[in-house]
XYZ file of C-alpha atoms in Angstrom:
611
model
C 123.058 110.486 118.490
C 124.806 112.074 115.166
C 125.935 109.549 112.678
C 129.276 109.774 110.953
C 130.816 107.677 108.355
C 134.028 108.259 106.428
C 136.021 106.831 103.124
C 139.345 106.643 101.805
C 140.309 104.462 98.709
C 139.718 103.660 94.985
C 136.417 103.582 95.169
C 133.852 106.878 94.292
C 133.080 108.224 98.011
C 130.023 109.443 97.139
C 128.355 105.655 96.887
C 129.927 104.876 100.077
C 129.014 107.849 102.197
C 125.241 107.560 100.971
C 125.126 103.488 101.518
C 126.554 104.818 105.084
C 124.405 107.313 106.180
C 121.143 105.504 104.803
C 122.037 102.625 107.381
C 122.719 105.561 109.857
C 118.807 106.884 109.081
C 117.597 104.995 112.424
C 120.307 106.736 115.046
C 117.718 109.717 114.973
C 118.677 113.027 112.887
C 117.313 116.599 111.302
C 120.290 117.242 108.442
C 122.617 115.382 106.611
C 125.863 115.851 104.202
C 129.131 114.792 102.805
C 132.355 116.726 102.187
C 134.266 115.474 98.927
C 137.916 115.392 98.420
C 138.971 115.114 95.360
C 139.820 116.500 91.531
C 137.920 119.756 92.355
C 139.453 120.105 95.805
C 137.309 120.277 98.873
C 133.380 120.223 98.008
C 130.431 120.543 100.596
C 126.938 119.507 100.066
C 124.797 119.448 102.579
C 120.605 120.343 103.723
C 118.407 120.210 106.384
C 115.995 116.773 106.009
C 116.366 113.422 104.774
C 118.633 111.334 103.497
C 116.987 110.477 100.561
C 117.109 114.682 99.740
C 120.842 114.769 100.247
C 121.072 111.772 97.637
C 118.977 114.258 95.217
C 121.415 117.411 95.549
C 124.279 115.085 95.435
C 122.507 113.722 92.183
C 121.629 117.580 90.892
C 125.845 118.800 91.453
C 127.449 115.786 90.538
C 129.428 113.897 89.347
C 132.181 114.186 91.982
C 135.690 112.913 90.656
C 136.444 111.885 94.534
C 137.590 108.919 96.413
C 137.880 110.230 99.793
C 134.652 112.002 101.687
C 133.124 111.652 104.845
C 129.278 112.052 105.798
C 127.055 112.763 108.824
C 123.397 112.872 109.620
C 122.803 115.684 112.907
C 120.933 116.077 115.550
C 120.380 119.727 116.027
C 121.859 120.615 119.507
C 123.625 123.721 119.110
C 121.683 125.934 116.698
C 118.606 125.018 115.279
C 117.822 122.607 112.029
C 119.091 124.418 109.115
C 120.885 124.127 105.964
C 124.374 126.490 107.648
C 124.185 124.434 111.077
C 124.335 120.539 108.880
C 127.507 119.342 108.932
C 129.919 119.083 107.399
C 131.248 122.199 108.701
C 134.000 124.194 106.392
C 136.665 126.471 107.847
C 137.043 129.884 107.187
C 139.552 129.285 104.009
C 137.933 126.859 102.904
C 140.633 124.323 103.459
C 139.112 122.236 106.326
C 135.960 120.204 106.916
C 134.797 118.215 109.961
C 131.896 115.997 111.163
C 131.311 115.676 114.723
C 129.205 113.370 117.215
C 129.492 115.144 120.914
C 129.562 118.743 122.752
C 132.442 120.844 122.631
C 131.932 122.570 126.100
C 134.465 125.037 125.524
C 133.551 126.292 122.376
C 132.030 129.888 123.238
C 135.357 130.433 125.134
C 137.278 129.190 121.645
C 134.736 130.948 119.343
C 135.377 134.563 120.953
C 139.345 133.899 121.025
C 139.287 132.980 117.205
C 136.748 135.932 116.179
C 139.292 138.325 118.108
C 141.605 137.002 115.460
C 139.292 138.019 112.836
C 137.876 134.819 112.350
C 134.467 134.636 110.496
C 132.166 132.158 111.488
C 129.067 130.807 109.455
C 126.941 128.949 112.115
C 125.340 128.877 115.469
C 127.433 125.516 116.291
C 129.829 124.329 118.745
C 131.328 122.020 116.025
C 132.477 124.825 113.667
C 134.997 125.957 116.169
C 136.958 122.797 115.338
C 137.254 123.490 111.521
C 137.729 127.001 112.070
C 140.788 126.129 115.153
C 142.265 123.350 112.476
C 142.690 126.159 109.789
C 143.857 128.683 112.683
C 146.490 126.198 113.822
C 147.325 125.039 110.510
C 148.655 128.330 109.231
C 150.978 128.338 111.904
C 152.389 124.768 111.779
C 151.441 123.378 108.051
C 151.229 120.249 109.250
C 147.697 118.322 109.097
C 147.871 116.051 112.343
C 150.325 118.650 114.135
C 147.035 120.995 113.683
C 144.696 117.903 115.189
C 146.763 117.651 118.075
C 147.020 121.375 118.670
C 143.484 121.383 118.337
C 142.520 118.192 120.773
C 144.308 119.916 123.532
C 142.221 122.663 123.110
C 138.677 122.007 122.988
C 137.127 120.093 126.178
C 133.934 117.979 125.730
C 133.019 114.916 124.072
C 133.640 113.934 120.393
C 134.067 111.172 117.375
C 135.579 113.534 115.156
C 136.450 113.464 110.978
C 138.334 115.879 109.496
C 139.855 116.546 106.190
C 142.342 118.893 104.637
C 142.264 119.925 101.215
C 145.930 120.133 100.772
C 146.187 116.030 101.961
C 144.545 114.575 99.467
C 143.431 111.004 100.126
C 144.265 111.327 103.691
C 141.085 111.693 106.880
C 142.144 111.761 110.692
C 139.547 110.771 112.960
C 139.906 111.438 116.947
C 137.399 110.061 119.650
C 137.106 110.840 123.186
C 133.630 109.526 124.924
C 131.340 109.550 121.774
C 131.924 105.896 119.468
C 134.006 105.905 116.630
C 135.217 102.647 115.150
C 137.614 101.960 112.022
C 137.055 99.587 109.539
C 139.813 97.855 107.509
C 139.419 96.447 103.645
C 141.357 95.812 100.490
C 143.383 98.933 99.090
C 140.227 101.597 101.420
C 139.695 102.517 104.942
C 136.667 103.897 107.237
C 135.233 105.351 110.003
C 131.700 104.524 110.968
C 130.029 105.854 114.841
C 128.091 102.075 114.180
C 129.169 99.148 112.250
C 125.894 98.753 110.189
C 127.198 101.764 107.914
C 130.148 98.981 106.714
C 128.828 95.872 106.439
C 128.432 96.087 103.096
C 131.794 97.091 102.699
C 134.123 95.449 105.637
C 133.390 92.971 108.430
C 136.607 93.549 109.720
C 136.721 97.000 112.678
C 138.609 98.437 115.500
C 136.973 100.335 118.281
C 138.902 103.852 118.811
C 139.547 104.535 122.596
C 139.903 107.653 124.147
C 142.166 110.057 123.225
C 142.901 108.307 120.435
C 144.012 109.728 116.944
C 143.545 107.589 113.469
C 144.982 108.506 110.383
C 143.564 106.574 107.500
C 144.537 106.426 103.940
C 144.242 103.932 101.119
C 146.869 101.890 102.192
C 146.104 101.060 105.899
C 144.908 102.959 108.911
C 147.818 104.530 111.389
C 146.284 104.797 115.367
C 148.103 106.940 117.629
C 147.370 107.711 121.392
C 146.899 110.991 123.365
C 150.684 111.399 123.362
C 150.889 110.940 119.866
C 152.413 107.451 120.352
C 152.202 104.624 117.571
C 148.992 101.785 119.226
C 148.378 98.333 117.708
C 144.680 98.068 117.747
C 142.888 94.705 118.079
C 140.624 93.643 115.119
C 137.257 92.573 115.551
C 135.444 90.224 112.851
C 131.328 91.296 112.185
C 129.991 87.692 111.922
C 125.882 89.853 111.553
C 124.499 89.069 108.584
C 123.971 92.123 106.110
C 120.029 90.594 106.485
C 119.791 90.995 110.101
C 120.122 95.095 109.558
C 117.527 95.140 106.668
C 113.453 94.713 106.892
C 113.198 91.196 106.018
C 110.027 91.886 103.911
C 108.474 93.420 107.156
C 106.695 96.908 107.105
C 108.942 98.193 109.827
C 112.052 97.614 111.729
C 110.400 98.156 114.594
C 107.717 94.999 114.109
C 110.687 92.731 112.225
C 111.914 93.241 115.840
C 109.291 92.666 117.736
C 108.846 89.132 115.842
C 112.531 88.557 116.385
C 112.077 88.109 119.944
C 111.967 84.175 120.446
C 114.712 83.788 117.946
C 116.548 86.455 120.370
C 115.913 84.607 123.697
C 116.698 81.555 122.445
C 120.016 83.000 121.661
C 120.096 84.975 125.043
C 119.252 81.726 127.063
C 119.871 78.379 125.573
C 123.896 78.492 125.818
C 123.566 79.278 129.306
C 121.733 77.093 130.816
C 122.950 73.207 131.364
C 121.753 70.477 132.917
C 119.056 72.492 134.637
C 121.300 74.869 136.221
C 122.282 78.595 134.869
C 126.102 78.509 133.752
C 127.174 82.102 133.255
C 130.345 80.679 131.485
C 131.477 84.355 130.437
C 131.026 85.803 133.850
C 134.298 86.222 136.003
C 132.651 86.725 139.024
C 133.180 84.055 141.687
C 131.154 82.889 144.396
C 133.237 83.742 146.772
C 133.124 87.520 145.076
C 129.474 87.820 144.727
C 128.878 86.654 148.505
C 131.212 89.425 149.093
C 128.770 91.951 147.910
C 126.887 94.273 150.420
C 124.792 96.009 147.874
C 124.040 95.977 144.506
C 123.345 98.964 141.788
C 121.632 98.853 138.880
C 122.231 101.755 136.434
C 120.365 102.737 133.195
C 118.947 104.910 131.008
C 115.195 104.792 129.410
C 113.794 100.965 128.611
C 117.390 99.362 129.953
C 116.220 101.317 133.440
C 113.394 99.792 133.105
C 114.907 96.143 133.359
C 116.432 97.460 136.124
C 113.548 98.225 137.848
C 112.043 94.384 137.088
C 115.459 93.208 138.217
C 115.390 94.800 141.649
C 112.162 93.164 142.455
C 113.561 89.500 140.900
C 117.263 90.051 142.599
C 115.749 91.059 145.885
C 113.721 88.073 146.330
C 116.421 85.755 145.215
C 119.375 86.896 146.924
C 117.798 88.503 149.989
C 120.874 91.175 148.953
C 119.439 95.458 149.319
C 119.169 96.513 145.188
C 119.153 100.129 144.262
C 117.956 101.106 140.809
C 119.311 104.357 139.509
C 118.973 106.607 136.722
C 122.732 106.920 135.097
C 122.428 110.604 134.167
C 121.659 110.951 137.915
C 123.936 108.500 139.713
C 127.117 110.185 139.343
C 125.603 113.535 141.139
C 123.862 111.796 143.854
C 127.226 111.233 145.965
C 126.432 107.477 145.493
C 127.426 105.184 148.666
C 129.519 102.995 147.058
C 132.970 101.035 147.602
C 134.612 97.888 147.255
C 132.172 95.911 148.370
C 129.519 97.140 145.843
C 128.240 95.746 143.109
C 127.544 98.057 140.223
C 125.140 96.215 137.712
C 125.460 98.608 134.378
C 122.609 98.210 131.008
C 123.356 99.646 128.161
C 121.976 98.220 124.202
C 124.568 99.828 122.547
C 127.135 100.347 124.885
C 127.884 103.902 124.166
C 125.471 105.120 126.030
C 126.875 108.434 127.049
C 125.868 109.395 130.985
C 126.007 105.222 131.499
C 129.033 105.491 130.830
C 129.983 108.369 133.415
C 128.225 106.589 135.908
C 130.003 103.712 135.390
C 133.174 105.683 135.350
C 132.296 107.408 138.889
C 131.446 103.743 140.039
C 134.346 102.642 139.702
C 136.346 105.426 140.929
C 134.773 104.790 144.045
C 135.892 100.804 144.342
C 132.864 99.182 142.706
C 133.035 95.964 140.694
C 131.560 96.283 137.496
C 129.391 93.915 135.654
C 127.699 95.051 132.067
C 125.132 93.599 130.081
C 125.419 95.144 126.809
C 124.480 93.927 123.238
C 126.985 95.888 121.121
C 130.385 93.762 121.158
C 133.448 95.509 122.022
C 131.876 98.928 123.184
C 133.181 101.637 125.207
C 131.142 100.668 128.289
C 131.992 96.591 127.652
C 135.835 97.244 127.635
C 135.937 99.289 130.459
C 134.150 97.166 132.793
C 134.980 94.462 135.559
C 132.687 91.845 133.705
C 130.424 91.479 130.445
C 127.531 89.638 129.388
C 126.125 90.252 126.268
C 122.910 90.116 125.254
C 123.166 88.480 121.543
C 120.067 90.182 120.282
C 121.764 91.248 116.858
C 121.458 94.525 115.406
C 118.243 96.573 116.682
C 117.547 99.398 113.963
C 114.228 100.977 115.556
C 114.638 103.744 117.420
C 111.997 101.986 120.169
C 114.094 99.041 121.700
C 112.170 95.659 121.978
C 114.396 92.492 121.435
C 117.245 94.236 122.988
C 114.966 95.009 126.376
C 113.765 91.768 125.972
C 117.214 89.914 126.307
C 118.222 92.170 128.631
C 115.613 91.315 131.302
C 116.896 87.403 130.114
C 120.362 87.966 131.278
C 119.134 89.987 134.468
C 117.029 87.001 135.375
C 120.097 84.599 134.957
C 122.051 86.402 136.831
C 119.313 86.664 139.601
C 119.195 82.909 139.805
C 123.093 82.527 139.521
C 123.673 84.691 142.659
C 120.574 83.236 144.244
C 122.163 79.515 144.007
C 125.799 80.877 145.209
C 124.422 82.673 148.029
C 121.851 79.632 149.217
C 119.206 81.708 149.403
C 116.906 81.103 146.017
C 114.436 77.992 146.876
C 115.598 74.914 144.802
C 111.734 74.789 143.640
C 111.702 77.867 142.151
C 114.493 77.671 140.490
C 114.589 74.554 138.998
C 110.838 75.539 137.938
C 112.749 79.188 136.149
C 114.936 77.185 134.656
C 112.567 74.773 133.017
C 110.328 78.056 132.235
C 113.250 79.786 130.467
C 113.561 77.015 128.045
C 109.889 77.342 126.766
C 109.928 81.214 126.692
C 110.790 81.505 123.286
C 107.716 78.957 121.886
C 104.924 80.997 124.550
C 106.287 84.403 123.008
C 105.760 83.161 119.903
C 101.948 82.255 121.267
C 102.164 85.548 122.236
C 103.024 86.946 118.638
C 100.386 85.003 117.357
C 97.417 86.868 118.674
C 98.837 90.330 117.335
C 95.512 90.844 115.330
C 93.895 91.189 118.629
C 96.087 94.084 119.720
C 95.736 95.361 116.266
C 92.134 95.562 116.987
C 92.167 97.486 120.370
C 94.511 100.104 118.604
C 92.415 100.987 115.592
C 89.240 101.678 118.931
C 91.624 103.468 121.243
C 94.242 105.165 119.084
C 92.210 108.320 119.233
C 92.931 109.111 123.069
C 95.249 111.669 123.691
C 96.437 110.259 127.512
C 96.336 107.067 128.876
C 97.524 105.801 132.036
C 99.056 101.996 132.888
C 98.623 100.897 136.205
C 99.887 97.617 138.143
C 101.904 96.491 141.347
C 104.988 94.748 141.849
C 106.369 93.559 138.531
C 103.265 94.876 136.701
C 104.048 98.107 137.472
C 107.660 98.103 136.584
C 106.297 96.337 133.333
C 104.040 99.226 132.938
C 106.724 101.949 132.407
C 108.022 100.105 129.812
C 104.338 99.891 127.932
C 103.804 103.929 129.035
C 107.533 104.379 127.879
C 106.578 102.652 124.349
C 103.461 104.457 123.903
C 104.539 107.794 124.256
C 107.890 107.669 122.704
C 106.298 106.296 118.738
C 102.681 107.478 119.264
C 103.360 110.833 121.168
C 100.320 109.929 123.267
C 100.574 111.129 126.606
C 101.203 108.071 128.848
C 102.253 107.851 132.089
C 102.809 104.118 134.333
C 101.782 104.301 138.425
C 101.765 101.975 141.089
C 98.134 100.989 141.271
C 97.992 101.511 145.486
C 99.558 105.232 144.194
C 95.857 106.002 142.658
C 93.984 107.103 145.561
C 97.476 109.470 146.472
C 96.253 112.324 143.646
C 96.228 110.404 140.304
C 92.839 108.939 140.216
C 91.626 112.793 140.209
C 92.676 112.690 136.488
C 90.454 109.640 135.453
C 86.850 110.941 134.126
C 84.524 109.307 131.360
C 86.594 107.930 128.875
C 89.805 107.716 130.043
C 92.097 104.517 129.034
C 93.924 102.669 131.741
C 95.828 99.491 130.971
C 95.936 97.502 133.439
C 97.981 94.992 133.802
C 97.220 91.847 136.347
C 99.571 89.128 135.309
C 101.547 89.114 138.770
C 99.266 86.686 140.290
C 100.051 87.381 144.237
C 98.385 90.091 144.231
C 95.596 89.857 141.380
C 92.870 90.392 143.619
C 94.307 93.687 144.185
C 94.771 94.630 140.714
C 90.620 93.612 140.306
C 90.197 96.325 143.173
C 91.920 98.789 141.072
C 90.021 98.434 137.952
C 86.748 98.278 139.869
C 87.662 101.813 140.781
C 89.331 103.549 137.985
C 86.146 102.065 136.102
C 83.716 103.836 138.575
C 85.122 106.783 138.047
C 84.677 106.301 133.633
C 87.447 104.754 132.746
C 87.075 102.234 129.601
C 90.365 99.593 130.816
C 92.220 97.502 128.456
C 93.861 94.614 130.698
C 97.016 92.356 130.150
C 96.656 89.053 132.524
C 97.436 85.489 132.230
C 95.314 82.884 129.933
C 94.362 81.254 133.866
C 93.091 84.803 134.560
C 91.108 85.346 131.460
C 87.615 84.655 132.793
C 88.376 86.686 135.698
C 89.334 89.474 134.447
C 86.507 89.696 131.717
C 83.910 89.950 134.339
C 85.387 93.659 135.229
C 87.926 94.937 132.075
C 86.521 96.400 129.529
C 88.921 94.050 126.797
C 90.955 91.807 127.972
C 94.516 90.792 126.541
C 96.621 87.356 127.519
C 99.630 85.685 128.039
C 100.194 82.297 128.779
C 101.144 81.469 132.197
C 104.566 80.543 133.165
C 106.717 81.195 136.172
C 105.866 84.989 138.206
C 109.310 86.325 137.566
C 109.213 85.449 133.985
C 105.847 87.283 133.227
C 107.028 90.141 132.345
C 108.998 88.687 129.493
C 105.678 88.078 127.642
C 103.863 90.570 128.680
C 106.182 92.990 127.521
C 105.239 91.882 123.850
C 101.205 92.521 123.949
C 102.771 96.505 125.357
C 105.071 96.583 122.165
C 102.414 95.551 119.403
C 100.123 97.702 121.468
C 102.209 100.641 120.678
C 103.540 99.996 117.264
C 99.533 99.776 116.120
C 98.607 102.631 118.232
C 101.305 104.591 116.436
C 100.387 103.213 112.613
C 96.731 104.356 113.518
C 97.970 107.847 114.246
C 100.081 107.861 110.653
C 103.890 107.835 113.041
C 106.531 107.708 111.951
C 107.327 103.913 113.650
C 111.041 103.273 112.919
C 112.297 107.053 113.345
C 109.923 108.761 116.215
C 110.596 112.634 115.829
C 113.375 114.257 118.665
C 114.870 110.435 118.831
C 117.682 109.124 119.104
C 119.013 104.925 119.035
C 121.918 105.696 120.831
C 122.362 108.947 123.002
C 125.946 110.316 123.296
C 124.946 113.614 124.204
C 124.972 114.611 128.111
């Protein structure tokens, strides 16, 4: 959730550290600040809000003579926003500071040992116990990373960590254990990023920490050492993003830039995988042979990547004739899961860091599973430490709200659908060679889709005013709907919620009265009649409905929908690829009419590495 970035080298830190953390501005946060080492010794500045008022008390106290510093934007999780909770946090003495992404679980237990020793703390924060456990240890030992390992085999929890001592000059030590810290290499200057957008400017060339890890970097090169304080040669990994790709492009918002970046994103998703009308899943180990050894099949997520989940139980089902459970990750690992060796364990994460993903995947395969990711982040925690990996080759997604990463997500999950489906002799040849043909025009009918965003534009600026609105659909449309309600209520702060429409007459239809919103969405066309039904009634009770269906449906639809929204038709499992887009735009206006903040919805976070 936090974002840290660090410097060492010739450079002025302060520069760096800003550039950093101003990339870092879409990870979600409520403070920010640097610590400065340099000519004056060890300098703090730090306040509660933006960026952009960090920049201005950095502007008001400078200069700063310093060329090694690191930064961090928080998250308030232990102690409320404030100007003594922002890290960086000092030590008692003054001779320590430290950034921190994680929960030290331990820390009351460490916080009443060190006050016993007539330590003074300053904040209401877990993280200060590190700085103030550094300077404890330090005055026993006088030795900078003898104190970091004392310290590491202390505290329990999660943590990217930065620290810095005022009597190293030009030396930081970084330490990660299940929260994402990566290094970055350049001429004659080192860093430490939690994402690689903070040094693109700067380096394309990173490492990704494991756990345990310790890094020592200095001008001249960065030292990696593991939990037993043993020399490790880490592999490099080359950015090939463009600098572009993490920057608006001209457009008013990440979040829309995104939006309009789906085709291009699919195309990239889809076209090197399929050939000769067939799906080739070239960087998937699995073999037949494995995947028709498979009893069941998991699918684990968090937030929109559960919600491809969800749409990829109904698609796998029906194309491998194989039982698919869809679970939430941050409650998989305590529901005594039945799972062994002849599981599947299908993991989605965007970033790949994605903290109780990660656990679950962990228990998973504890328990014998075979593990098979689709992430979009190369080289993340949850990529390296699976079975197999398919990413998703959206590009960077800034917006807090993810739409071209769900989007190529559900891609790969439909590719892998047909993949098993053909190795197991159980998809009809029909079908898929109509998919396949389908998934090659997606990109140009999203881009019909994207064309008809003044429409949506429209409906927002007559609806944004209601303060709870329900989406309602069956089968795919009602997985697709908790990814619209999902949308809605995370940049608009509408209250939304998504049901199964045959769920209405079951206690929620007592909530619809005169001028109520439902979306409903009838794109699934097996059971369109049905979804008619369900409008008739939510309508006789006052509801004004917005529907989503397919251009074939249009007419249809109009006689009983209040407005009516299309896509154009393509195969049923596909659907939900466009119609996710109309949901998006739906919810982006909805938001701008409300005067939302789009890109950075409050109590947010991109990636969460919190448990």
């Amino acid at each position: 959730m936090c974002g840290i970035v660090g410097y060492v080298g010739r450079q002025q830190a302060v520069p760096v550290l800003l550039q950093g953390l101003y990339k870092l501005e879409y990870r979600g946060y409520d403070s920010a600040g640097v610590a400065l080492l340099g000519d004056k010794g060890l300098q703090v500045v730090k306040t509660r809000g933006r960026i952009r008022e960090l920049d201005e008390l950095l502007e008001k106290k400078g200069p700063f003579a310093a060329s090694c510093g690191i930064g961090h934007t928080r998250w308030a999780t232990h102690g409320a926003p404030s100007d003594v909770n922002s890290h960086p946090h000092l030590s008692e003495g003054g001779k320590f500071a430290v950034i921190h992404n994680g929960i030290i679980e331990n820390y009351a237990e460490i916080k009443d040992y060190l006050i016993h020793q007539g330590v003074h703390f300053r904040s209401e924060t877990d993280t200060e116990v590190v700085a103030q456990l550094l300077e404890f240890y330090y005055n026993e030992c006088h030795d900078f990373f003898e104190a970091v390992g004392r310290v590491l085999r202390r505290i329990e929890g999660a943590y990217a960590l930065g620290m810095l001592c005022e009597d190293c000059p030009g030396t930081l030590i970084a330490a990660r254990k299940d929260a994402p810290l990566l290094l970055g290499y350049g001429e004659g200057e080192s860093f430490i990023a939690s994402d690689v957008t903070a040094l693109l400017r700067y380096t394309r060339e990173v490492s990704y920490m494991e756990d345990g890890e310790v890094a020592v970097l200095t001008e001249d090169g960065v030292q990696v050492f593991d939990a037993l304080q043993q020399p490790v040669e880490k592999e490099r990994h080359h950015i090939d993003w463009e600098v572009s790709a993490a920057e608006k492009g001209g457009y008013p918002h990440f979040m829309l830039k995104e939006i309009f970046e789906q085709p291009e994103a699919i195309r990239r998703t889809v076209s090197p995988r399929l050939k000769d009308g067939r799906v080739v899943l070239e960087d998937m180990k699995l073999t037949p042979e494995q995947i028709r050894a498979f009893t069941k099949v998991f699918i684990v997520a968090c937030g929109s990547s559960y919600h491809v989940g969800m749409l990829g139980k109904y698609t796998l089902e029906h194309l491998t004739r194989r039982s698919v459970e869809v679970c939430l990750a941050s409650e998989f690992r305590y529901s005594d899961p039945i799972v062994d060796e002849k599981t599947l364990v299908i993991v989605i994460s965007q970033s790949g860091e994605t903290l109780d993903t990660m656990a679950a995947l962990r228990e998973a395969k504890a328990r014998g599973a075979y593990i098979l990711s689709i992430v979009n982040v190369v080289g993340s925690s949850i990529a390296r430490e699976s079975d197999d990996v398919i990413y998703t080759w959206a590009g960077p997604e800034i917006a807090v709200a993810t739409t071209k990463a769900y989007s190529t997500q559900l891609a790969v999950l439909d590719m892998i659908g047909l993949a098993f489906g053909e190795a197991l002799g159980t998809v009809d040849p029909v079908e898929y060679r109509e998919v396949v043909s389908e998934l090659t025009k997606l990109p140009e009918k999203l881009e019909a889709v994207l064309e008809r965003c003044e429409d949506i534009q429209r409906y927002a600026a007559e609806y944004f005013n209601h303060d709870s609105i329900f989406f309602i659909g069956r089968n795919l449309d009602y997985a697709l709907g908790l990814e619209g309600s999902l949308k809605l209520k995370e940049i608009s702060y509408i209250h939304s919620e998504a049901y199964a429409s045959g769920e209405l007459k079951h206690g929620t239809i007592s909530l619809i009265e005169d001028g109520t919103l439902v979306v409903a969405l009838g794109t699934y066309g097996a059971l369109f009649d049905k979804a008619m039904s369900n409008i008739i009634e939510v309508k006789a009770r006052g509801a004004d409905v917005l529907a989503l269906t397919t251009e074939s449906r249009r007419a249809e639809m109009e006689k009983v929908a209040s407005a009516v929204l299309t896509v154009p038709d393509t195969a049923p499992m596909l659907l939900p690829s466009l119609g996710v887009v109309p949901l998006q735009l739906f919810a982006y206006y909805m938001a701008l009419q409300r005067g939302c903040d789009v890109d950075k919805p409050r109590n947010l976070a991109k990636s969460v590495t919190v448990e």
